[in-house]
Amino acid sequence: SEKFIILRNGIRINSSTGTAHTIGESYSLENVKQVEIILGPASALYGADAFTGIVNIITNEGYQNKGFHLNSSYGLYNTSINSLNYNTGNKKISFSLTGKYYHSDEAFFPDFYPEDYAWYNHYAETGEMQIFGVGVVKPEIGIKPWGIPTNAYSVTADLFINKFRLGYSRYYENHNNSVGSFPETNIYCKESSYINHLQNIYVTHKHISVNEKLILNTTISAQEFETHPETSYINQYSAFYNAYKYERNRTA
């Protein structure tokens, strides 16, 4: 995500400090009218970190798609996706609220990739892992059961009053950080997880001159991004003990 800029109604909704984080289930497409994508460098218009492209998610305004909408689904691996949206008002004053929650236990990879994950079965029986090619067993740590759940949610709200827009958004995501690594060097357990949230609040105003030849857009915004202190890595670099990561930044 640090190579793209993600916008919602023109307001940045990914980390402004370039911290890599997941753009996935925490970002809802409920109540979205269209998605605009610009590929290629766009630093002249969008800032120095617009290396690869821009994604702008444009939502319906409160007077569009009016009413209360609820969606829910359930599938494999105890996966559930639940969302709600409420829109009300008219072209002068309107309000929109959208929320989404996602959970999945995710697949048990050794069932689907028995050769690639053969070491996990060996670990589950012996507790042996590898540190840079050397086998180790640490009885004090024990054998941790498989667990790679994903949890995510988002909440967005927009209030329109004439030419003013007041908005708020919060995106939370928690996923296993061993996924994609070798099972002999990373323990696939619930404790090994990357947890972060990002929230924004903003006010915009659009002024159009009487002759409609001048348009002035004013934006005031603030953002907070946090990698939660519970974020933990359990792999060969930490000698299979919990290694924690914490980060917090604010911009305005």
PDB file of C-alpha atoms in Angstrom:
ATOM      1  CA  SER A   1       0.000   0.000   0.000  1.00  0.00           C
ATOM      2  CA  GLU A   2       2.939   2.365   0.448  1.00  0.00           C
ATOM      3  CA  LYS A   3       3.288   2.649  -3.352  1.00  0.00           C
ATOM      4  CA  PHE A   4      -0.316   3.744  -3.916  1.00  0.00           C
ATOM      5  CA  ILE A   5      -2.367   6.586  -2.526  1.00  0.00           C
ATOM      6  CA  ILE A   6      -5.865   5.492  -1.544  1.00  0.00           C
ATOM      7  CA  LEU A   7      -8.500   8.239  -1.407  1.00  0.00           C
ATOM      8  CA  ARG A   8     -12.095   8.311  -0.275  1.00  0.00           C
ATOM      9  CA  ASN A   9     -13.992  11.214  -1.828  1.00  0.00           C
ATOM     10  CA  GLY A  10     -10.619  12.854  -2.412  1.00  0.00           C
ATOM     11  CA  ILE A  11      -9.400  12.401   1.193  1.00  0.00           C
ATOM     12  CA  ARG A  12      -6.416  10.148   1.820  1.00  0.00           C
ATOM     13  CA  ILE A  13      -7.284   6.935   3.728  1.00  0.00           C
ATOM     14  CA  ASN A  14      -3.993   5.045   3.751  1.00  0.00           C
ATOM     15  CA  SER A  15      -0.954   5.866   5.867  1.00  0.00           C
ATOM     16  CA  SER A  16       0.477   9.275   5.022  1.00  0.00           C
ATOM     17  CA  THR A  17       3.902   8.268   6.382  1.00  0.00           C
ATOM     18  CA  GLY A  18       4.372   5.399   3.934  1.00  0.00           C
ATOM     19  CA  THR A  19       3.920   2.606   6.477  1.00  0.00           C
ATOM     20  CA  ALA A  20       2.920  -0.595   4.720  1.00  0.00           C
ATOM     21  CA  HIS A  21      -0.445  -1.928   5.844  1.00  0.00           C
ATOM     22  CA  THR A  22      -3.161  -4.097   4.386  1.00  0.00           C
ATOM     23  CA  ILE A  23      -5.678  -2.620   1.961  1.00  0.00           C
ATOM     24  CA  GLY A  24      -8.196  -5.439   2.115  1.00  0.00           C
ATOM     25  CA  GLU A  25     -11.334  -6.426   3.983  1.00  0.00           C
ATOM     26  CA  SER A  26     -11.093  -3.387   6.248  1.00  0.00           C
ATOM     27  CA  TYR A  27     -11.898  -1.152   3.260  1.00  0.00           C
ATOM     28  CA  SER A  28     -15.567  -1.466   2.387  1.00  0.00           C
ATOM     29  CA  LEU A  29     -17.116  -0.997  -1.037  1.00  0.00           C
ATOM     30  CA  GLU A  30     -20.612  -0.683   0.435  1.00  0.00           C
ATOM     31  CA  ASN A  31     -22.432   2.485  -0.667  1.00  0.00           C
ATOM     32  CA  VAL A  32     -19.777   3.150  -3.314  1.00  0.00           C
ATOM     33  CA  LYS A  33     -20.855   4.915  -6.505  1.00  0.00           C
ATOM     34  CA  GLN A  34     -17.643   4.509  -8.468  1.00  0.00           C
ATOM     35  CA  VAL A  35     -13.914   3.831  -8.132  1.00  0.00           C
ATOM     36  CA  GLU A  36     -11.467   5.978 -10.090  1.00  0.00           C
ATOM     37  CA  ILE A  37      -7.955   4.637 -10.783  1.00  0.00           C
ATOM     38  CA  ILE A  38      -4.953   6.521 -12.132  1.00  0.00           C
ATOM     39  CA  LEU A  39      -1.989   4.291 -12.977  1.00  0.00           C
ATOM     40  CA  GLY A  40       1.553   5.598 -13.069  1.00  0.00           C
ATOM     41  CA  PRO A  41       3.416   8.334 -11.142  1.00  0.00           C
ATOM     42  CA  ALA A  42       1.244  11.292 -10.139  1.00  0.00           C
ATOM     43  CA  SER A  43       3.469  13.127  -7.669  1.00  0.00           C
ATOM     44  CA  ALA A  44       2.883  16.541  -9.259  1.00  0.00           C
ATOM     45  CA  LEU A  45      -0.768  16.475  -8.183  1.00  0.00           C
ATOM     46  CA  TYR A  46      -0.896  14.058  -5.252  1.00  0.00           C
ATOM     47  CA  GLY A  47       2.435  14.271  -3.426  1.00  0.00           C
ATOM     48  CA  ALA A  48       5.886  12.740  -3.412  1.00  0.00           C
ATOM     49  CA  ASP A  49       4.754   9.192  -2.539  1.00  0.00           C
ATOM     50  CA  ALA A  50       2.335   8.775  -5.470  1.00  0.00           C
ATOM     51  CA  PHE A  51       4.763   6.345  -7.121  1.00  0.00           C
ATOM     52  CA  THR A  52       2.503   3.740  -8.688  1.00  0.00           C
ATOM     53  CA  GLY A  53      -0.984   5.170  -8.865  1.00  0.00           C
ATOM     54  CA  ILE A  54      -4.046   6.681  -7.230  1.00  0.00           C
ATOM     55  CA  VAL A  55      -7.262   4.935  -6.212  1.00  0.00           C
ATOM     56  CA  ASN A  56     -10.180   7.226  -5.386  1.00  0.00           C
ATOM     57  CA  ILE A  57     -13.299   5.620  -3.861  1.00  0.00           C
ATOM     58  CA  ILE A  58     -16.349   7.815  -4.432  1.00  0.00           C
ATOM     59  CA  THR A  59     -19.381   7.108  -2.263  1.00  0.00           C
ATOM     60  CA  ASN A  60     -23.047   7.924  -2.705  1.00  0.00           C
ATOM     61  CA  GLU A  61     -24.159  11.081  -0.963  1.00  0.00           C
ATOM     62  CA  GLY A  62     -26.822  10.894   1.696  1.00  0.00           C
ATOM     63  CA  TYR A  63     -29.727  11.676  -0.630  1.00  0.00           C
ATOM     64  CA  GLN A  64     -28.638   8.893  -3.006  1.00  0.00           C
ATOM     65  CA  ASN A  65     -29.384   5.223  -2.348  1.00  0.00           C
ATOM     66  CA  LYS A  66     -31.631   6.331   0.515  1.00  0.00           C
ATOM     67  CA  GLY A  67     -32.771   3.992   3.247  1.00  0.00           C
ATOM     68  CA  PHE A  68     -31.323   1.281   5.463  1.00  0.00           C
ATOM     69  CA  HIS A  69     -29.440  -1.593   3.818  1.00  0.00           C
ATOM     70  CA  LEU A  70     -28.110  -4.686   5.584  1.00  0.00           C
ATOM     71  CA  ASN A  71     -26.040  -7.495   4.034  1.00  0.00           C
ATOM     72  CA  SER A  72     -24.720 -10.637   5.682  1.00  0.00           C
ATOM     73  CA  SER A  73     -22.985 -13.753   4.375  1.00  0.00           C
ATOM     74  CA  TYR A  74     -21.352 -16.874   5.787  1.00  0.00           C
ATOM     75  CA  GLY A  75     -19.028 -19.362   4.125  1.00  0.00           C
ATOM     76  CA  LEU A  76     -16.096 -21.743   4.399  1.00  0.00           C
ATOM     77  CA  TYR A  77     -13.588 -21.508   7.248  1.00  0.00           C
ATOM     78  CA  ASN A  78     -16.116 -19.768   9.479  1.00  0.00           C
ATOM     79  CA  THR A  79     -15.977 -16.719   7.214  1.00  0.00           C
ATOM     80  CA  SER A  80     -18.603 -14.036   7.748  1.00  0.00           C
ATOM     81  CA  ILE A  81     -19.051 -10.638   6.106  1.00  0.00           C
ATOM     82  CA  ASN A  82     -21.609  -8.238   7.560  1.00  0.00           C
ATOM     83  CA  SER A  83     -22.316  -4.692   6.449  1.00  0.00           C
ATOM     84  CA  LEU A  84     -24.886  -1.960   6.927  1.00  0.00           C
ATOM     85  CA  ASN A  85     -25.565   1.356   5.270  1.00  0.00           C
ATOM     86  CA  TYR A  86     -27.960   4.168   6.098  1.00  0.00           C
ATOM     87  CA  ASN A  87     -28.549   7.164   3.813  1.00  0.00           C
ATOM     88  CA  THR A  88     -31.013   9.988   4.317  1.00  0.00           C
ATOM     89  CA  GLY A  89     -31.615  13.645   3.423  1.00  0.00           C
ATOM     90  CA  ASN A  90     -31.761  15.838   0.333  1.00  0.00           C
ATOM     91  CA  LYS A  91     -29.332  17.810  -1.846  1.00  0.00           C
ATOM     92  CA  LYS A  92     -28.963  20.545   0.788  1.00  0.00           C
ATOM     93  CA  ILE A  93     -28.648  18.463   3.976  1.00  0.00           C
ATOM     94  CA  SER A  94     -27.929  14.747   4.057  1.00  0.00           C
ATOM     95  CA  PHE A  95     -26.236  12.058   6.127  1.00  0.00           C
ATOM     96  CA  SER A  96     -24.604   8.745   5.316  1.00  0.00           C
ATOM     97  CA  LEU A  97     -23.353   5.983   7.646  1.00  0.00           C
ATOM     98  CA  THR A  98     -21.625   2.750   6.569  1.00  0.00           C
ATOM     99  CA  GLY A  99     -20.152  -0.083   8.611  1.00  0.00           C
ATOM    100  CA  LYS A 100     -18.589  -3.457   7.793  1.00  0.00           C
ATOM    101  CA  TYR A 101     -17.228  -6.382   9.833  1.00  0.00           C
ATOM    102  CA  TYR A 102     -15.227  -9.324   8.465  1.00  0.00           C
ATOM    103  CA  HIS A 103     -13.997 -12.497  10.162  1.00  0.00           C
ATOM    104  CA  SER A 104     -12.411 -15.673   8.818  1.00  0.00           C
ATOM    105  CA  ASP A 105     -10.477 -18.514  10.433  1.00  0.00           C
ATOM    106  CA  GLU A 106      -8.839 -18.950   7.003  1.00  0.00           C
ATOM    107  CA  ALA A 107      -7.847 -22.290   5.447  1.00  0.00           C
ATOM    108  CA  PHE A 108      -5.640 -24.960   7.016  1.00  0.00           C
ATOM    109  CA  PHE A 109      -2.847 -24.807   4.442  1.00  0.00           C
ATOM    110  CA  PRO A 110      -1.317 -28.276   5.094  1.00  0.00           C
ATOM    111  CA  ASP A 111      -4.532 -29.814   3.727  1.00  0.00           C
ATOM    112  CA  PHE A 112      -4.124 -27.968   0.412  1.00  0.00           C
ATOM    113  CA  TYR A 113      -0.332 -27.786   0.089  1.00  0.00           C
ATOM    114  CA  PRO A 114       0.913 -30.948   1.838  1.00  0.00           C
ATOM    115  CA  GLU A 115       4.434 -30.760   0.378  1.00  0.00           C
ATOM    116  CA  ASP A 116       5.017 -27.071   1.078  1.00  0.00           C
ATOM    117  CA  TYR A 117       3.663 -27.382   4.622  1.00  0.00           C
ATOM    118  CA  ALA A 118       5.056 -30.809   5.485  1.00  0.00           C
ATOM    119  CA  TRP A 119       7.281 -29.177   8.102  1.00  0.00           C
ATOM    120  CA  TYR A 120       4.237 -27.957  10.028  1.00  0.00           C
ATOM    121  CA  ASN A 121       3.128 -31.535  10.603  1.00  0.00           C
ATOM    122  CA  HIS A 122       6.682 -32.316  11.795  1.00  0.00           C
ATOM    123  CA  TYR A 123       6.538 -29.314  14.157  1.00  0.00           C
ATOM    124  CA  ALA A 124       3.112 -30.311  15.470  1.00  0.00           C
ATOM    125  CA  GLU A 125       4.559 -33.688  16.501  1.00  0.00           C
ATOM    126  CA  THR A 126       8.042 -32.708  17.723  1.00  0.00           C
ATOM    127  CA  GLY A 127       8.055 -28.941  18.351  1.00  0.00           C
ATOM    128  CA  GLU A 128      11.182 -28.620  16.197  1.00  0.00           C
ATOM    129  CA  MET A 129      11.728 -25.456  14.152  1.00  0.00           C
ATOM    130  CA  GLN A 130      14.706 -24.068  12.244  1.00  0.00           C
ATOM    131  CA  ILE A 131      16.860 -21.018  12.957  1.00  0.00           C
ATOM    132  CA  PHE A 132      18.866 -20.301   9.801  1.00  0.00           C
ATOM    133  CA  GLY A 133      18.969 -23.972   8.869  1.00  0.00           C
ATOM    134  CA  VAL A 134      19.667 -25.333  12.360  1.00  0.00           C
ATOM    135  CA  GLY A 135      16.934 -27.393  14.021  1.00  0.00           C
ATOM    136  CA  VAL A 136      15.878 -26.295  17.521  1.00  0.00           C
ATOM    137  CA  VAL A 137      13.314 -27.432  20.078  1.00  0.00           C
ATOM    138  CA  LYS A 138      12.233 -25.075  22.857  1.00  0.00           C
ATOM    139  CA  PRO A 139      10.139 -26.898  25.478  1.00  0.00           C
ATOM    140  CA  GLU A 140       9.488 -23.648  27.374  1.00  0.00           C
ATOM    141  CA  ILE A 141       7.580 -22.326  24.346  1.00  0.00           C
ATOM    142  CA  GLY A 142       5.706 -25.531  23.636  1.00  0.00           C
ATOM    143  CA  ILE A 143       3.786 -26.468  20.518  1.00  0.00           C
ATOM    144  CA  LYS A 144       1.298 -23.808  19.484  1.00  0.00           C
ATOM    145  CA  PRO A 145      -1.857 -24.873  17.601  1.00  0.00           C
ATOM    146  CA  TRP A 146      -2.493 -23.650  14.055  1.00  0.00           C
ATOM    147  CA  GLY A 147      -4.305 -20.322  13.943  1.00  0.00           C
ATOM    148  CA  ILE A 148      -4.300 -17.662  11.207  1.00  0.00           C
ATOM    149  CA  PRO A 149      -7.595 -15.756  11.645  1.00  0.00           C
ATOM    150  CA  THR A 150      -8.360 -12.444   9.959  1.00  0.00           C
ATOM    151  CA  ASN A 151     -10.552  -9.800  11.597  1.00  0.00           C
ATOM    152  CA  ALA A 152     -11.360  -6.433  10.066  1.00  0.00           C
ATOM    153  CA  TYR A 153     -13.934  -3.664  10.290  1.00  0.00           C
ATOM    154  CA  SER A 154     -14.604  -0.198   8.967  1.00  0.00           C
ATOM    155  CA  VAL A 155     -16.897   2.672   9.954  1.00  0.00           C
ATOM    156  CA  THR A 156     -17.483   5.752   7.802  1.00  0.00           C
ATOM    157  CA  ALA A 157     -19.838   8.692   8.270  1.00  0.00           C
ATOM    158  CA  ASP A 158     -20.505  11.791   6.160  1.00  0.00           C
ATOM    159  CA  LEU A 159     -22.651  14.848   6.897  1.00  0.00           C
ATOM    160  CA  PHE A 160     -23.452  17.242   4.021  1.00  0.00           C
ATOM    161  CA  ILE A 161     -24.707  20.762   4.771  1.00  0.00           C
ATOM    162  CA  ASN A 162     -24.984  22.911   1.654  1.00  0.00           C
ATOM    163  CA  LYS A 163     -21.399  23.146   0.348  1.00  0.00           C
ATOM    164  CA  PHE A 164     -19.775  21.756   3.494  1.00  0.00           C
ATOM    165  CA  ARG A 165     -18.898  18.104   4.083  1.00  0.00           C
ATOM    166  CA  LEU A 166     -17.886  16.726   7.476  1.00  0.00           C
ATOM    167  CA  GLY A 167     -16.536  13.192   7.392  1.00  0.00           C
ATOM    168  CA  TYR A 168     -15.050  10.489   9.609  1.00  0.00           C
ATOM    169  CA  SER A 169     -13.602   7.065   8.820  1.00  0.00           C
ATOM    170  CA  ARG A 170     -11.909   4.290  10.779  1.00  0.00           C
ATOM    171  CA  TYR A 171     -10.333   1.122   9.371  1.00  0.00           C
ATOM    172  CA  TYR A 172      -9.121  -1.786  11.537  1.00  0.00           C
ATOM    173  CA  GLU A 173      -7.327  -4.940  10.397  1.00  0.00           C
ATOM    174  CA  ASN A 174      -5.811  -7.926  12.218  1.00  0.00           C
ATOM    175  CA  HIS A 175      -4.156 -10.742  10.265  1.00  0.00           C
ATOM    176  CA  ASN A 176      -1.545 -13.445  10.807  1.00  0.00           C
ATOM    177  CA  ASN A 177       1.926 -12.279   9.787  1.00  0.00           C
ATOM    178  CA  SER A 178       3.414 -15.753   9.260  1.00  0.00           C
ATOM    179  CA  VAL A 179       1.324 -16.343   6.124  1.00  0.00           C
ATOM    180  CA  GLY A 180       3.535 -16.385   3.045  1.00  0.00           C
ATOM    181  CA  SER A 181       6.628 -17.454   4.995  1.00  0.00           C
ATOM    182  CA  PHE A 182       8.207 -20.885   5.305  1.00  0.00           C
ATOM    183  CA  PRO A 183       6.514 -23.084   7.953  1.00  0.00           C
ATOM    184  CA  GLU A 184       9.905 -24.227   9.248  1.00  0.00           C
ATOM    185  CA  THR A 185      10.917 -20.649  10.150  1.00  0.00           C
ATOM    186  CA  ASN A 186       7.579 -19.098  11.244  1.00  0.00           C
ATOM    187  CA  ILE A 187       5.027 -20.410  13.728  1.00  0.00           C
ATOM    188  CA  TYR A 188       1.502 -20.246  12.311  1.00  0.00           C
ATOM    189  CA  CYS A 189      -0.357 -19.355  15.510  1.00  0.00           C
ATOM    190  CA  LYS A 190      -2.864 -16.735  16.664  1.00  0.00           C
ATOM    191  CA  GLU A 191      -0.249 -14.868  18.685  1.00  0.00           C
ATOM    192  CA  SER A 192       1.738 -14.038  15.550  1.00  0.00           C
ATOM    193  CA  SER A 193      -0.409 -11.207  14.233  1.00  0.00           C
ATOM    194  CA  TYR A 194      -0.206  -7.759  12.689  1.00  0.00           C
ATOM    195  CA  ILE A 195      -2.815  -5.343  14.064  1.00  0.00           C
ATOM    196  CA  ASN A 196      -3.394  -1.778  12.931  1.00  0.00           C
ATOM    197  CA  HIS A 197      -6.014   0.904  12.589  1.00  0.00           C
ATOM    198  CA  LEU A 198      -6.247   4.139  10.641  1.00  0.00           C
ATOM    199  CA  GLN A 199      -8.776   6.912  11.201  1.00  0.00           C
ATOM    200  CA  ASN A 200      -9.489  10.222   9.516  1.00  0.00           C
ATOM    201  CA  ILE A 201     -11.633  13.254  10.204  1.00  0.00           C
ATOM    202  CA  TYR A 202     -12.050  16.044   7.698  1.00  0.00           C
ATOM    203  CA  VAL A 203     -14.042  19.109   6.649  1.00  0.00           C
ATOM    204  CA  THR A 204     -14.305  20.284   3.049  1.00  0.00           C
ATOM    205  CA  HIS A 205     -15.928  23.298   1.438  1.00  0.00           C
ATOM    206  CA  LYS A 206     -16.562  24.018  -2.236  1.00  0.00           C
ATOM    207  CA  HIS A 207     -17.023  27.602  -3.388  1.00  0.00           C
ATOM    208  CA  ILE A 208     -18.242  28.394  -6.907  1.00  0.00           C
ATOM    209  CA  SER A 209     -18.182  31.985  -8.139  1.00  0.00           C
ATOM    210  CA  VAL A 210     -21.295  33.671  -9.477  1.00  0.00           C
ATOM    211  CA  ASN A 211     -20.136  33.338 -13.088  1.00  0.00           C
ATOM    212  CA  GLU A 212     -19.051  29.727 -12.364  1.00  0.00           C
ATOM    213  CA  LYS A 213     -15.571  30.441 -13.737  1.00  0.00           C
ATOM    214  CA  LEU A 214     -13.829  30.045 -10.381  1.00  0.00           C
ATOM    215  CA  ILE A 215     -14.054  26.971  -8.142  1.00  0.00           C
ATOM    216  CA  LEU A 216     -12.261  26.985  -4.802  1.00  0.00           C
ATOM    217  CA  ASN A 217     -11.967  23.742  -2.813  1.00  0.00           C
ATOM    218  CA  THR A 218     -10.836  23.955   0.828  1.00  0.00           C
ATOM    219  CA  THR A 219      -9.948  20.893   2.909  1.00  0.00           C
ATOM    220  CA  ILE A 220      -8.962  20.526   6.556  1.00  0.00           C
ATOM    221  CA  SER A 221      -8.127  16.984   7.643  1.00  0.00           C
ATOM    222  CA  ALA A 222      -6.381  14.980  10.369  1.00  0.00           C
ATOM    223  CA  GLN A 223      -5.233  11.367  10.370  1.00  0.00           C
ATOM    224  CA  GLU A 224      -4.032   8.863  12.950  1.00  0.00           C
ATOM    225  CA  PHE A 225      -2.348   5.550  12.122  1.00  0.00           C
ATOM    226  CA  GLU A 226      -1.335   2.999  14.733  1.00  0.00           C
ATOM    227  CA  THR A 227       0.325  -0.392  14.662  1.00  0.00           C
ATOM    228  CA  HIS A 228      -1.045  -1.818  17.904  1.00  0.00           C
ATOM    229  CA  PRO A 229       1.401  -2.863  20.653  1.00  0.00           C
ATOM    230  CA  GLU A 230      -0.120  -6.367  20.563  1.00  0.00           C
ATOM    231  CA  THR A 231       1.452  -6.854  17.125  1.00  0.00           C
ATOM    232  CA  SER A 232       3.826  -9.791  17.518  1.00  0.00           C
ATOM    233  CA  TYR A 233       6.228 -11.767  15.336  1.00  0.00           C
ATOM    234  CA  ILE A 234       7.197 -15.357  16.211  1.00  0.00           C
ATOM    235  CA  ASN A 235       9.858 -16.570  13.800  1.00  0.00           C
ATOM    236  CA  GLN A 236      13.526 -17.469  13.457  1.00  0.00           C
ATOM    237  CA  TYR A 237      14.592 -13.836  13.858  1.00  0.00           C
ATOM    238  CA  SER A 238      13.024 -13.724  17.339  1.00  0.00           C
ATOM    239  CA  ALA A 239      14.279 -17.249  18.162  1.00  0.00           C
ATOM    240  CA  PHE A 240      10.553 -18.158  18.286  1.00  0.00           C
ATOM    241  CA  TYR A 241       9.855 -15.915  21.253  1.00  0.00           C
ATOM    242  CA  ASN A 242       7.345 -13.065  20.924  1.00  0.00           C
ATOM    243  CA  ALA A 243       8.885  -9.989  19.276  1.00  0.00           C
ATOM    244  CA  TYR A 244       6.679  -6.906  19.386  1.00  0.00           C
ATOM    245  CA  LYS A 245       6.273  -3.927  17.101  1.00  0.00           C
ATOM    246  CA  TYR A 246       4.599  -0.591  17.818  1.00  0.00           C
ATOM    247  CA  GLU A 247       4.135   2.511  15.695  1.00  0.00           C
ATOM    248  CA  ARG A 248       1.917   5.565  15.912  1.00  0.00           C
ATOM    249  CA  ASN A 249       1.805   8.664  13.757  1.00  0.00           C
ATOM    250  CA  ARG A 250      -0.486  11.627  13.338  1.00  0.00           C
ATOM    251  CA  THR A 251      -0.760  14.120  10.505  1.00  0.00           C
ATOM    252  CA  ALA A 252      -2.919  17.163   9.911  1.00  0.00           C
TER     253      ALA A 252
END
